[in-house]
Each structure stands twice: as C-alpha cells, then as structure tokens.
Tab-separated table of C-alpha atoms in Angstrom:
chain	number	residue	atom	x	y	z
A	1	UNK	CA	102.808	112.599	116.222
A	2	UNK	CA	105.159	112.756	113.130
A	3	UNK	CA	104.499	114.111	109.898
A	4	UNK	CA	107.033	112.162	107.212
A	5	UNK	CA	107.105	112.831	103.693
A	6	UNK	CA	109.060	109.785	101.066
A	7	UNK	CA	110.540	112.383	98.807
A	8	UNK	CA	111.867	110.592	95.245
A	9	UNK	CA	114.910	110.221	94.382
A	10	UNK	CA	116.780	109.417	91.502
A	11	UNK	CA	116.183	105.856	90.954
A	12	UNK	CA	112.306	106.568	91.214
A	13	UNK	CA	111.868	104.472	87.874
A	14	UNK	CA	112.582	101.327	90.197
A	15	UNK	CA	109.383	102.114	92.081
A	16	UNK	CA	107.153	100.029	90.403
A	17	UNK	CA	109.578	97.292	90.881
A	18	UNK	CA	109.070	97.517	94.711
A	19	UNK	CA	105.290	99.049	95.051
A	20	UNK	CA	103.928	95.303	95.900
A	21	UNK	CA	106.448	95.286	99.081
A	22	UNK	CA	105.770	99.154	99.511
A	23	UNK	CA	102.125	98.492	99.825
A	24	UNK	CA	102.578	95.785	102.001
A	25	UNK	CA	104.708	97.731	104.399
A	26	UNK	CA	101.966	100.736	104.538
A	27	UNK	CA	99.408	97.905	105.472
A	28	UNK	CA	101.746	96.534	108.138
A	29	UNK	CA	102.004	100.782	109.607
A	30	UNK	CA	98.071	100.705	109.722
A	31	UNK	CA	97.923	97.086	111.336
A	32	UNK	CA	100.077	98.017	113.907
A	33	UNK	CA	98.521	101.402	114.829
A	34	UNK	CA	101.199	103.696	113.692
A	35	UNK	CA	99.957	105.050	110.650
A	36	UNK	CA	96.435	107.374	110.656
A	37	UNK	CA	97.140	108.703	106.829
A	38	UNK	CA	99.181	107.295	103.948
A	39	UNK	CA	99.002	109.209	100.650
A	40	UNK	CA	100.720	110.315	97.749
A	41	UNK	CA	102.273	113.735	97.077
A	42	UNK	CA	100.359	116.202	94.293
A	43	UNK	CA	101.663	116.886	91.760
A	44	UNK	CA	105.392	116.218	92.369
A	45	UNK	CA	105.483	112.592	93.301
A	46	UNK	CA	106.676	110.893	96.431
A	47	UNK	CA	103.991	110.419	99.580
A	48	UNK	CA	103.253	111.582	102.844
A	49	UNK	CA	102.596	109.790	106.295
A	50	UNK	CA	100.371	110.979	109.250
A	51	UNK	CA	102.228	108.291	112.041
A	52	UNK	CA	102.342	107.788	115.917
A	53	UNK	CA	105.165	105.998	117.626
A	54	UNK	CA	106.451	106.052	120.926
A	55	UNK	CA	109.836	107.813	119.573
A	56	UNK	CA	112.025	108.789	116.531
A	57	UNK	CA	114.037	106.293	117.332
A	58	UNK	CA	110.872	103.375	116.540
A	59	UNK	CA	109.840	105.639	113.771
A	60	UNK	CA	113.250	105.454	111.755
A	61	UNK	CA	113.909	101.661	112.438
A	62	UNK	CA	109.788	101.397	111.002
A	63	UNK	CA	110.831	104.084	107.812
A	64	UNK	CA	114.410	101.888	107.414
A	65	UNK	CA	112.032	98.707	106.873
A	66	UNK	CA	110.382	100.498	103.703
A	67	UNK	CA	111.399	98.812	100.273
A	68	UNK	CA	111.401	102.359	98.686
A	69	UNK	CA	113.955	103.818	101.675
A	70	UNK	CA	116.120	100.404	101.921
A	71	UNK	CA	116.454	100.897	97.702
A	72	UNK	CA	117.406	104.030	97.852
A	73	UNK	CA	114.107	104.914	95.895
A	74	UNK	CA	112.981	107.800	98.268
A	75	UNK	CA	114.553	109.217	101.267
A	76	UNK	CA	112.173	110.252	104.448
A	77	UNK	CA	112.048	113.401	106.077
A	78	UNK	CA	110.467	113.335	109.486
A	79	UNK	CA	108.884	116.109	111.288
A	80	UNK	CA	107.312	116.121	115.015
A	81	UNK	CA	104.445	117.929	115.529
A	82	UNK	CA	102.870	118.447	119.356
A	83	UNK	CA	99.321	118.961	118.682
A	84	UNK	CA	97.697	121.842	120.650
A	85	UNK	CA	94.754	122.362	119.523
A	86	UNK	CA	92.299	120.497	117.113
A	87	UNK	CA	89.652	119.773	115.390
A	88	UNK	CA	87.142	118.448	117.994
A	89	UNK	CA	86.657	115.543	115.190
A	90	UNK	CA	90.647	114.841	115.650
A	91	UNK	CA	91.382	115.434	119.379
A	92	UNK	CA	92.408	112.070	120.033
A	93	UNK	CA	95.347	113.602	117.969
A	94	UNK	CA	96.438	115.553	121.072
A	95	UNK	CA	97.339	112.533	123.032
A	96	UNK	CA	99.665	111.132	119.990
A	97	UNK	CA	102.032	113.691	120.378
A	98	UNK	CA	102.979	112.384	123.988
C-alpha cells in the first residue's frame, strides 16, 4: 500500500487549466482498483492518495500519467506502508501491502 502526496509547485496557477484531465485521471485510479482515497491537502494545498499497486515501479508510470505531474504542476512523493495491524473495519488493508 502507498501513501502519495501531489505537493504544488510553482506553476500551481496552471491547475485549473488541467483539473478536468486531473479529475479524469483520479476516476481512471478508482476504476482500475488502485486508488481507496483521493483528497486534497488542508490547509496548504496539493492532495493526497491512499493507492495499491503491484509495485513502485506501476505506481510511478500511473503518477507520470497525471496532467498535474506531466505539467510540472505538482511533484509526487511516494511512501510504502506494510500494514500490521488495523482497524478491523480496514483489514482488507493488510493484504494491499503484499
């Protein structure tokens, strides 16, 4: 399971520019299984993404395909988390990590 937050860059005043594309690429994430939680970052901007994917390698060719990274209009930062113990409402969590 990855944790990735889209952390703003400069050219953040192109994001509106781009958000129609953006949003379509979240949508693709949940139709395809690998996103569980898209939303934006309080109070400084950017967003955050609960994913699954079989390895970093799928996840950064899946980030690359964002308008907002491809633009240069935020930059990911991916981090792996193995699950060890949960919520028993989000144990199916514990087999993501694998």
């Amino acid at each position: 399971m990855y944790i990735i937050t889209l952390n703003l860059t400069e050219k953040k005043s192109k994001a509106a520019e781009y958000m129609a594309a953006h949003n379509a690429w979240i949508a693709r994430g949940f139709d395809d299984g690998a996103f569980l939680v898209v939303g934006s970052l309080k109070p400084q901007g950017g967003g955050a993404i609960l994913a699954v994917a079989n390895n970093r390698a799928q996840l950064e060719e899946r980030l690359a395909a964002d308008p907002f990274v491809a633009e240069g209009i935020a930059t990911p930062h991916i981090q792996e988390v193995a699950p060890g113990r949960t919520d028993a409402r989000l144990a199916f969590l514990k087999g993501a990590a694998a």
